[in-house]
mmCIF file of C-alpha atoms and ligand atoms in Angstrom:
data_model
loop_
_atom_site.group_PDB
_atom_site.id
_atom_site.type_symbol
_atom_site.label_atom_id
_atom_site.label_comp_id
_atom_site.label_asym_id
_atom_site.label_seq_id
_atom_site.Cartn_x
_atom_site.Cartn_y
_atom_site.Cartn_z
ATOM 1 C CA UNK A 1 93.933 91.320 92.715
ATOM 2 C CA UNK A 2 91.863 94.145 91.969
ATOM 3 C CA UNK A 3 90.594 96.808 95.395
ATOM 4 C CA UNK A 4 88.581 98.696 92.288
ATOM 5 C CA UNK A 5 85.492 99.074 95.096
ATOM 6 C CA UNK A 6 88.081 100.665 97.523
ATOM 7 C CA UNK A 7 88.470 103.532 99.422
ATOM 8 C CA UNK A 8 91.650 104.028 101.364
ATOM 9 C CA UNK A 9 93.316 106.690 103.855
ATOM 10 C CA UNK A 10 96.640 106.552 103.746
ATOM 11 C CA UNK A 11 98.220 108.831 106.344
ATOM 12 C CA UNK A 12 101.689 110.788 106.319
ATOM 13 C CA UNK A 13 101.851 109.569 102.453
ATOM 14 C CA UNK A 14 103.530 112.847 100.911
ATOM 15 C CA UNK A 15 106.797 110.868 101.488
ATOM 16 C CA UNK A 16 108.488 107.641 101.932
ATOM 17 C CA UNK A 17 106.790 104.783 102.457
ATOM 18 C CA UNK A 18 103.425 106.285 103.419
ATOM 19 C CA UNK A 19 103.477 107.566 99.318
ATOM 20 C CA UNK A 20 104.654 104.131 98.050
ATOM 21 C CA UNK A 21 101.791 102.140 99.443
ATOM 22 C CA UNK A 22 99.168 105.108 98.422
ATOM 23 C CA UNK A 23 100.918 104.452 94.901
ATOM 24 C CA UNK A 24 100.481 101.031 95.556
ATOM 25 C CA UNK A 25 97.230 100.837 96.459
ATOM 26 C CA UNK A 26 95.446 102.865 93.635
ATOM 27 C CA UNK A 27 97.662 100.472 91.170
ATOM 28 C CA UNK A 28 95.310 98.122 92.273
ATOM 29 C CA UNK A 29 92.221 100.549 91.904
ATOM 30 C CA UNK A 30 91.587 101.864 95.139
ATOM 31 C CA UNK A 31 90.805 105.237 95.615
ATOM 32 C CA UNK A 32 93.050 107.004 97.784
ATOM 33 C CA UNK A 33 92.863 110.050 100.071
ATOM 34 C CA UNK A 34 96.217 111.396 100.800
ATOM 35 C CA UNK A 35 97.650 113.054 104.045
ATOM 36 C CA UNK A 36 101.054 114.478 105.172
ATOM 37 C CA UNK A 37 102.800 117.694 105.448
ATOM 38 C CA UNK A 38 105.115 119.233 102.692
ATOM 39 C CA UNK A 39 104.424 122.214 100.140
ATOM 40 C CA UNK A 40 101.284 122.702 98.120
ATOM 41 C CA UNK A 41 102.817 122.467 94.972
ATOM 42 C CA UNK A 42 104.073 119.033 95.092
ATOM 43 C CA UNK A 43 101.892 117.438 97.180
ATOM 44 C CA UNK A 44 99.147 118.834 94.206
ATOM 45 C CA UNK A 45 101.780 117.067 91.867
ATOM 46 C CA UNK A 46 101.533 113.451 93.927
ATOM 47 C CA UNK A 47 97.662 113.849 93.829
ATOM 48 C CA UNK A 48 97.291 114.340 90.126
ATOM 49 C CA UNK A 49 99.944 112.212 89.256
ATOM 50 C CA UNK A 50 98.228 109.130 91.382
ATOM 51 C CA UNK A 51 94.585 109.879 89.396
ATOM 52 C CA UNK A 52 96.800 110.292 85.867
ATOM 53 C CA UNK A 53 98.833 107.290 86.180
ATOM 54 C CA UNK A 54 96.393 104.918 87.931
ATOM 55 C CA UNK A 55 92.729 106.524 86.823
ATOM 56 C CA UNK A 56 91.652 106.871 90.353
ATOM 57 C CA UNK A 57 90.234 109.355 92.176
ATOM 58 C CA UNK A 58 92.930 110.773 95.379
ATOM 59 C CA UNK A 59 91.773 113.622 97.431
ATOM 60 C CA UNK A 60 94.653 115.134 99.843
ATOM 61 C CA UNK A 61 93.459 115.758 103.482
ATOM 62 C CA UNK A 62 96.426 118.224 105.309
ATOM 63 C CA UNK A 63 94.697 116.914 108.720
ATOM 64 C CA UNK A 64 98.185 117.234 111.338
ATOM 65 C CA UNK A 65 98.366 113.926 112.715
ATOM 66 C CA UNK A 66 99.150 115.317 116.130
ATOM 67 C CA UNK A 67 95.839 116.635 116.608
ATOM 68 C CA UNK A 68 92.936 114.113 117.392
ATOM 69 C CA UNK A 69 89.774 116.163 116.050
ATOM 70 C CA UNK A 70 92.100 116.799 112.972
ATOM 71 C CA UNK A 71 92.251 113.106 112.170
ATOM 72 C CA UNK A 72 88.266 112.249 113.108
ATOM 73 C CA UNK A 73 88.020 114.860 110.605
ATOM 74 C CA UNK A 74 89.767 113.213 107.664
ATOM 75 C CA UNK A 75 88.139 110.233 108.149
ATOM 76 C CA UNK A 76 84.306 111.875 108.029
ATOM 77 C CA UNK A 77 85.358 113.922 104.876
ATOM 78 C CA UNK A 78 86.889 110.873 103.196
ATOM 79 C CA UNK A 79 83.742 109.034 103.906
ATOM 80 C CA UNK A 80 81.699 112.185 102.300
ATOM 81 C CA UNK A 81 84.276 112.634 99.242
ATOM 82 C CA UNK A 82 84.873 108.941 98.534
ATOM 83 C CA UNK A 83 82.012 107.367 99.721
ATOM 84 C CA UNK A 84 83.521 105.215 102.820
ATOM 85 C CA UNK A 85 86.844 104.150 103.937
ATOM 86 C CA UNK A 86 87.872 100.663 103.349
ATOM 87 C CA UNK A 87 91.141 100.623 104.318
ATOM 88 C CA UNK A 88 93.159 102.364 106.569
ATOM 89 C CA UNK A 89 96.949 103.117 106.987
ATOM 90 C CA UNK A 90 98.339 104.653 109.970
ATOM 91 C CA UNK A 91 101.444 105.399 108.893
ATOM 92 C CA UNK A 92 102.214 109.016 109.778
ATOM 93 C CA UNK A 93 105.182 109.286 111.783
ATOM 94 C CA UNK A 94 108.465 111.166 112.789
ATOM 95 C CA UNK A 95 111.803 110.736 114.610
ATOM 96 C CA UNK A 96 113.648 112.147 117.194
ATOM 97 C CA UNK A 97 117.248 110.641 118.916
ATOM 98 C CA UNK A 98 118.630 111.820 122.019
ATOM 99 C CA UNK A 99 119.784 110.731 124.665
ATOM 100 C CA UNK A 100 116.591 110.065 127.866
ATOM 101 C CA UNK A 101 117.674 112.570 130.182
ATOM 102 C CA UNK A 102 117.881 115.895 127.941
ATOM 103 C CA UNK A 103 114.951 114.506 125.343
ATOM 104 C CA UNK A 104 113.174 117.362 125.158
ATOM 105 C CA UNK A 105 109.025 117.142 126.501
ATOM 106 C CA UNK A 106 107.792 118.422 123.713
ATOM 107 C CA UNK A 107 109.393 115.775 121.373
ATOM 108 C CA UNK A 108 107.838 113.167 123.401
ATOM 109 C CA UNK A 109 104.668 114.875 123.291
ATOM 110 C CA UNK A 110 104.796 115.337 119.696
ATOM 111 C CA UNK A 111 105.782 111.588 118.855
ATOM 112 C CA UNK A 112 103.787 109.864 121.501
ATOM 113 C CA UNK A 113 100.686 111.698 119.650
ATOM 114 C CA UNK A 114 101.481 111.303 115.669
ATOM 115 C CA UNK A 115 103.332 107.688 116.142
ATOM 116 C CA UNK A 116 100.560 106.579 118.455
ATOM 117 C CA UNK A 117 97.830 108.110 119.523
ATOM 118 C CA UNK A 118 96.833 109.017 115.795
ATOM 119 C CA UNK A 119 96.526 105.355 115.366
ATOM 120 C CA UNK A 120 93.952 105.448 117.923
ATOM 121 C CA UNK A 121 91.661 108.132 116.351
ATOM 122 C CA UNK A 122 91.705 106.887 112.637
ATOM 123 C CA UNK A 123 91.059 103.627 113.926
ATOM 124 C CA UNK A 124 87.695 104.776 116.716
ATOM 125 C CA UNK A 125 87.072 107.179 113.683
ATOM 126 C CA UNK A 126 86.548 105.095 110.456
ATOM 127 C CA UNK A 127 85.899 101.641 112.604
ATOM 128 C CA UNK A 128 81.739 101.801 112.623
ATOM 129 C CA UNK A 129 81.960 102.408 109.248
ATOM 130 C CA UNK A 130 83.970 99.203 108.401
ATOM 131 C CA UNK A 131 81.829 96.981 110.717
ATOM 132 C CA UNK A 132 78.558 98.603 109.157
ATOM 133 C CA UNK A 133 80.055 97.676 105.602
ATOM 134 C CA UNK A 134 81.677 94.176 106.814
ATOM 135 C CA UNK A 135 85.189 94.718 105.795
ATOM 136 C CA UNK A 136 87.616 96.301 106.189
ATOM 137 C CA UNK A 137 91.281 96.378 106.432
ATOM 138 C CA UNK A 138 93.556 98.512 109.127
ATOM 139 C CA UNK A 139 97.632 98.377 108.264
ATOM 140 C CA UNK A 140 99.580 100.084 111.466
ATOM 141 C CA UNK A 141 103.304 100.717 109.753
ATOM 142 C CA UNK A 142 104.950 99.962 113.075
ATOM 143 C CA UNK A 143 108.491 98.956 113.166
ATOM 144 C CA UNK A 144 111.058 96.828 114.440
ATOM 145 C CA UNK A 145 111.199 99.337 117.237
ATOM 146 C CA UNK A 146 107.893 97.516 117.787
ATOM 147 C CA UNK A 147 109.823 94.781 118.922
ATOM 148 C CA UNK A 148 112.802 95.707 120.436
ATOM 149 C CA UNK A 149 114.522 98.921 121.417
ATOM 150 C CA UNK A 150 117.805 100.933 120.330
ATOM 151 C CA UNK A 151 119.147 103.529 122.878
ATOM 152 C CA UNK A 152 118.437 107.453 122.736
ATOM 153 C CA UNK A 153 115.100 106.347 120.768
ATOM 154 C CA UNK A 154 112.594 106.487 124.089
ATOM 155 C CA UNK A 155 109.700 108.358 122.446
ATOM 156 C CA UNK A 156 109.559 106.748 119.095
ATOM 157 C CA UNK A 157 109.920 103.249 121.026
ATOM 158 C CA UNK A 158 107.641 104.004 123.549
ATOM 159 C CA UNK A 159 105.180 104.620 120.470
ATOM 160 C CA UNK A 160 105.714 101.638 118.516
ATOM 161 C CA UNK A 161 105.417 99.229 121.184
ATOM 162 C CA UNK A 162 102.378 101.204 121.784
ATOM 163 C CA UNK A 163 100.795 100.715 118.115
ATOM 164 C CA UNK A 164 101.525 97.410 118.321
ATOM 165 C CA UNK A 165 99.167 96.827 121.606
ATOM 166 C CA UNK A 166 96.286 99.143 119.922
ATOM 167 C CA UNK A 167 96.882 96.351 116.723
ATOM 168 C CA UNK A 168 95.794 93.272 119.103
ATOM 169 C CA UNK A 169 93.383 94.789 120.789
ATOM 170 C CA UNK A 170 91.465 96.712 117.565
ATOM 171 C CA UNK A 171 92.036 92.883 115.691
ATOM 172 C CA UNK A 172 90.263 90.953 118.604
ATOM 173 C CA UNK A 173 87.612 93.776 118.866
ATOM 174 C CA UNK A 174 86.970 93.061 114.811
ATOM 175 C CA UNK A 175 87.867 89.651 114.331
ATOM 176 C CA UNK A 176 83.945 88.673 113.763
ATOM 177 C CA UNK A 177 82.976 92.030 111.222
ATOM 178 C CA UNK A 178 85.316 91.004 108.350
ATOM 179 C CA UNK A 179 87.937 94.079 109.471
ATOM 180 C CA UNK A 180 91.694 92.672 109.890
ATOM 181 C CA UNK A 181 94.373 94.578 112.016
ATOM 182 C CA UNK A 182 97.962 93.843 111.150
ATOM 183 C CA UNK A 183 101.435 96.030 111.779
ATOM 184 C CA UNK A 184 103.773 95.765 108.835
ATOM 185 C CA UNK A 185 107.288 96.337 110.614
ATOM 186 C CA UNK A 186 110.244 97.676 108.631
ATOM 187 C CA UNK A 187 113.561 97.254 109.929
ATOM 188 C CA UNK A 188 115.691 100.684 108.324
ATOM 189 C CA UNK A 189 114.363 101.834 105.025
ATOM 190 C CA UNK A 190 116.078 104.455 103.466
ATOM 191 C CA UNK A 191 113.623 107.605 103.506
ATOM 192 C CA UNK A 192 113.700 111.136 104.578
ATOM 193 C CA UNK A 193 112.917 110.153 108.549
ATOM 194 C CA UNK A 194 116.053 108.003 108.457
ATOM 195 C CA UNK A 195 118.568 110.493 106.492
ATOM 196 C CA UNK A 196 117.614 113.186 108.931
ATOM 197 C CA UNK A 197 118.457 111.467 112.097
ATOM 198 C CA UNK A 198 121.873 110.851 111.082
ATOM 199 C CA UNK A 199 123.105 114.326 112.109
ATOM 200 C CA UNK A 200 121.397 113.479 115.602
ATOM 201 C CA UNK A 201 123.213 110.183 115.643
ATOM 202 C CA UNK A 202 126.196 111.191 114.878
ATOM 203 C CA UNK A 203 125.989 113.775 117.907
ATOM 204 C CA UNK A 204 124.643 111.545 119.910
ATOM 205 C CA UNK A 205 127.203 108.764 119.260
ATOM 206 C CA UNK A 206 130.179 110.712 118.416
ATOM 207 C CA UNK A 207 129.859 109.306 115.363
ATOM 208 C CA UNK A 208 131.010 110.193 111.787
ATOM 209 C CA UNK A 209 127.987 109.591 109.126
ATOM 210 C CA UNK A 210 129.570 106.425 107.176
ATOM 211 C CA UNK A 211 130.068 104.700 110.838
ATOM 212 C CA UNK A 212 126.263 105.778 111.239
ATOM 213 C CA UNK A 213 124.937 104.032 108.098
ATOM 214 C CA UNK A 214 127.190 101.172 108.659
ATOM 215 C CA UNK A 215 127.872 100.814 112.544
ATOM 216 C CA UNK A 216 124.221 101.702 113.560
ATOM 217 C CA UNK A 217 121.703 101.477 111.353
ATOM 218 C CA UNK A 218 122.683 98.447 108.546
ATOM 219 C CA UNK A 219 124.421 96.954 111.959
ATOM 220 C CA UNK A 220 121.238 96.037 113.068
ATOM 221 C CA UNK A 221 119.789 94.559 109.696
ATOM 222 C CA UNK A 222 121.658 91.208 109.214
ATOM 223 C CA UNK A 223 121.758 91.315 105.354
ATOM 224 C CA UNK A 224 123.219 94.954 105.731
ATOM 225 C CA UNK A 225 120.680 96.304 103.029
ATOM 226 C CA UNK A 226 118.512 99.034 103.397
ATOM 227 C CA UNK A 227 114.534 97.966 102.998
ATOM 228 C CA UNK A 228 112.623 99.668 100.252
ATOM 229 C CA UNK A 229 109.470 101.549 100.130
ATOM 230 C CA UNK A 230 108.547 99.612 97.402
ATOM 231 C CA UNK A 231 108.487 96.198 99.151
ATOM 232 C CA UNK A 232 107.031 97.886 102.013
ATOM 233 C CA UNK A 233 103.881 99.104 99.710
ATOM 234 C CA UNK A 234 103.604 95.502 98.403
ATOM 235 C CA UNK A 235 103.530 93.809 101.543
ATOM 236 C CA UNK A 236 100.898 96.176 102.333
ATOM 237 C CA UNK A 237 98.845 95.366 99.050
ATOM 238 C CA UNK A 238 98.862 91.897 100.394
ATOM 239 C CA UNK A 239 96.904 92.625 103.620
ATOM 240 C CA UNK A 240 94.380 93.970 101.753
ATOM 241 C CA UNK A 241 93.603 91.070 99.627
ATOM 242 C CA UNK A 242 91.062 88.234 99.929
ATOM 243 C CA UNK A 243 93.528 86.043 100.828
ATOM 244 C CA UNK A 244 94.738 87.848 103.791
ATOM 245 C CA UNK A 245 91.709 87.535 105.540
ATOM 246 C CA UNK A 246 92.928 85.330 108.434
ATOM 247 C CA UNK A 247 96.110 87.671 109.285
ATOM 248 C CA UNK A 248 94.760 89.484 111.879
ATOM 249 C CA UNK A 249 96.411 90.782 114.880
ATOM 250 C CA UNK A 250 99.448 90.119 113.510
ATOM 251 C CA UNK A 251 103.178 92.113 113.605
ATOM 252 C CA UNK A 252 104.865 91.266 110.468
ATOM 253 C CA UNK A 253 108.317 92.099 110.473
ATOM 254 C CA UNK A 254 110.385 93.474 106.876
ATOM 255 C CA UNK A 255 113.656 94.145 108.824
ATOM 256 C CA UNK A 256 116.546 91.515 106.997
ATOM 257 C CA UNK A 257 116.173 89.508 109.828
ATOM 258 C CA UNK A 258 116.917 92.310 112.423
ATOM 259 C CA UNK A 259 114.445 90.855 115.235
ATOM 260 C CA UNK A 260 115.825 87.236 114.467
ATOM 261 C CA UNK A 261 118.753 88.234 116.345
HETATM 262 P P1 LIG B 1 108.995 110.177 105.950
HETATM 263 O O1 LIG B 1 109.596 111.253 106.771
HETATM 264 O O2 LIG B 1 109.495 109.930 104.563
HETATM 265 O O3 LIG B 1 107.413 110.379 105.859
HETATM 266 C C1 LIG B 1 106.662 110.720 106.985
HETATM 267 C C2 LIG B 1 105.310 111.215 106.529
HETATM 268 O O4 LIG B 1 104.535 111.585 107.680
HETATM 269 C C3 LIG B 1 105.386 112.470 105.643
HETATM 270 O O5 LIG B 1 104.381 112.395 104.659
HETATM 271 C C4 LIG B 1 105.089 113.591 106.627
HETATM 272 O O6 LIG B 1 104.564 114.755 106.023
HETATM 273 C C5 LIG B 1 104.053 112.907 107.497
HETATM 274 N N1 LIG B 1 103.855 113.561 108.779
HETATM 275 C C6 LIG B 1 104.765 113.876 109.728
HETATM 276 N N2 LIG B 1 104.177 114.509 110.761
HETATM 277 C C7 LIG B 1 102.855 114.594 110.441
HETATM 278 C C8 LIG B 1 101.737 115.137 111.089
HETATM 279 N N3 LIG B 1 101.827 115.742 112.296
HETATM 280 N N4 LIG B 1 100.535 115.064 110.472
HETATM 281 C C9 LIG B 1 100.417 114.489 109.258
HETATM 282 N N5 LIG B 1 101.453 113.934 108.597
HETATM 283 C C10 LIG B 1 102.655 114.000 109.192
HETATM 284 O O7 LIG B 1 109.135 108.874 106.842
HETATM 285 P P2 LIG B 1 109.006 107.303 106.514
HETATM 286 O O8 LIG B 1 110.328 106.708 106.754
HETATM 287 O O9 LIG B 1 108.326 107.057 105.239
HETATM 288 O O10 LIG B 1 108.089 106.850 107.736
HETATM 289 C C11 LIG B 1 106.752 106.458 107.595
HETATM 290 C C12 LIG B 1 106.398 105.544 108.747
HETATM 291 O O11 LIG B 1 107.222 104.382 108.695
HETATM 292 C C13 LIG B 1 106.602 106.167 110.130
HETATM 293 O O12 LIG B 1 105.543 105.774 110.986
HETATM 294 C C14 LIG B 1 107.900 105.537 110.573
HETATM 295 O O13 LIG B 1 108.007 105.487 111.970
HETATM 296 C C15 LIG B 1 107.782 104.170 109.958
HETATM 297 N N6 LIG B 1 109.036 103.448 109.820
HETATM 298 C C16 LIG B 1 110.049 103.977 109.064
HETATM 299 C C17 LIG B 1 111.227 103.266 108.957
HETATM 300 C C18 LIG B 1 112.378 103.779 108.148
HETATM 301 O O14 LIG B 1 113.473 103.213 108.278
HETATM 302 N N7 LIG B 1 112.211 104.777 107.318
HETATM 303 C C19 LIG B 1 111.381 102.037 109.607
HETATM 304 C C20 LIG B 1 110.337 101.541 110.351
HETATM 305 C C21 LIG B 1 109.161 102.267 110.460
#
């Protein structure tokens, strides 16, 4: 499958899984504008490194997700630099576990707007464009929190379960312009957002960090592996292919049977 005539936004993609499917994705030929936080220097090193190794071109946007005329932003000056955007991943997102009644308001604030409501202003951003062009391709990295819930998580839950209603609605808005909507959901994949709530788990748990990984997190993912980034990226490659066409509105779990349960 080739997405040589592609432009793609990939958002929060200096790290984790957000950077495997822009790697991904300009494998396949796509061009790729990058987004995310981190220091200048390496993020400089992920952008040449994606144009040396995969002869595309990858522009880096520092647009903060939390910030709506940020993001409507990114999209216009992708659509200058690159010529349009073809595909879009909202995948931006952070973490925060504590327990409801001392989770701080600006946490919620702050995760309610880059897990969610960013979603919402790529998408009304970059969506007359795809309809104008007659394709395009929107993948939502949700997650099994998309699904179902795990205590001292109420933002980030809140969000998903959010993201996953914007999905449906977006894909039934599109279903007739050749633009799909799907949510890829991970179940735990080992990235920075999951090593760093460990400490918080631990506190809030009482927990030492082995009983974390093993107790809490691969507890919940039947065959008590970690998902990769990689596998994420592919499954995400998929949805942008020809033969994806009729997955739309879809939630597509990646969680080792997590939500079976
Ligand atoms: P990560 O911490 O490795 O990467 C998060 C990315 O988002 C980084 O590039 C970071 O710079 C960027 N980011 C954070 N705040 C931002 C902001 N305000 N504006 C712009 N960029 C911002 O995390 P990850 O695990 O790769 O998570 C990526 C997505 O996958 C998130 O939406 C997360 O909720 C989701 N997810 C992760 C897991 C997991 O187990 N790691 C499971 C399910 C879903």
């Amino acid at each position: 499958m080739s997405l040589a005539s592609r432009n793609a936004i990939v958002t929060g993609s200096t790290s984790g899984i957000g950077l495997a499917i822009a790697r991904a994705l300009a494998k396949e030929g796509a061009n790729i504008m990058i987004n995310g936080f981190g220091e200048a220097e390496a993020i400089e090193t992920i952008r040449t490194g994606i144009e040396t190794e995969f002869g595309v071109k990858c522009i880096y946007s520092g647009a903060d997700m939390s910030k709506g005329e940020e993001i409507a932003a990114m999209v216009k000056e992708a659509e200058d630099k690159l010529g349009s955007v073809d595909i879009l991943v909202n995948n931006a997102g952070i973490q925060f576990v504590s327990p409801i009644e001392d989770f701080p308001l600006d946490k919620w604030d702050q995760i309610i707007a880059i897990n969610m409501s960013s979603a919402f202003h790529a998408i009304r951003a970059a969506v007359p464009g795809m309809k104008a062009r007659k394709w395009g391709r929107i993948i939502n990295t949700a997650s099994a929190h998309s699904l179902v819930a795990s205590p001292f998580k109420a933002a980030y839950v809140t969000a998903k379960h959010g993201v996953a209603g914007l999905n449906k609605t977006v894909a039934l808005e599109l279903a007739t312009f050749g633009v799909t909507s799907n949510c890829i959901s991970p179940g735990y994949v080992w990235t920075p957002l999951v090593e760093k709530q460990i400490p918080d788990t631990m506190a809030a748990r009482h927990l030492t960090r082995d009983q974390v990984i093993n107790d809490v997190l691969l507890t919940a993912q039947p065959t008590k592996q970690f998902v990769t980034t990689d596998q994420v990226a592919a499954l995400a490659v998929f949805l942008c292919s020809d033969a994806a066409s009729q997955i739309t509105g879809a939630n597509i779990s990646m969680d080792g049977g997590w939500t079976a349960a």
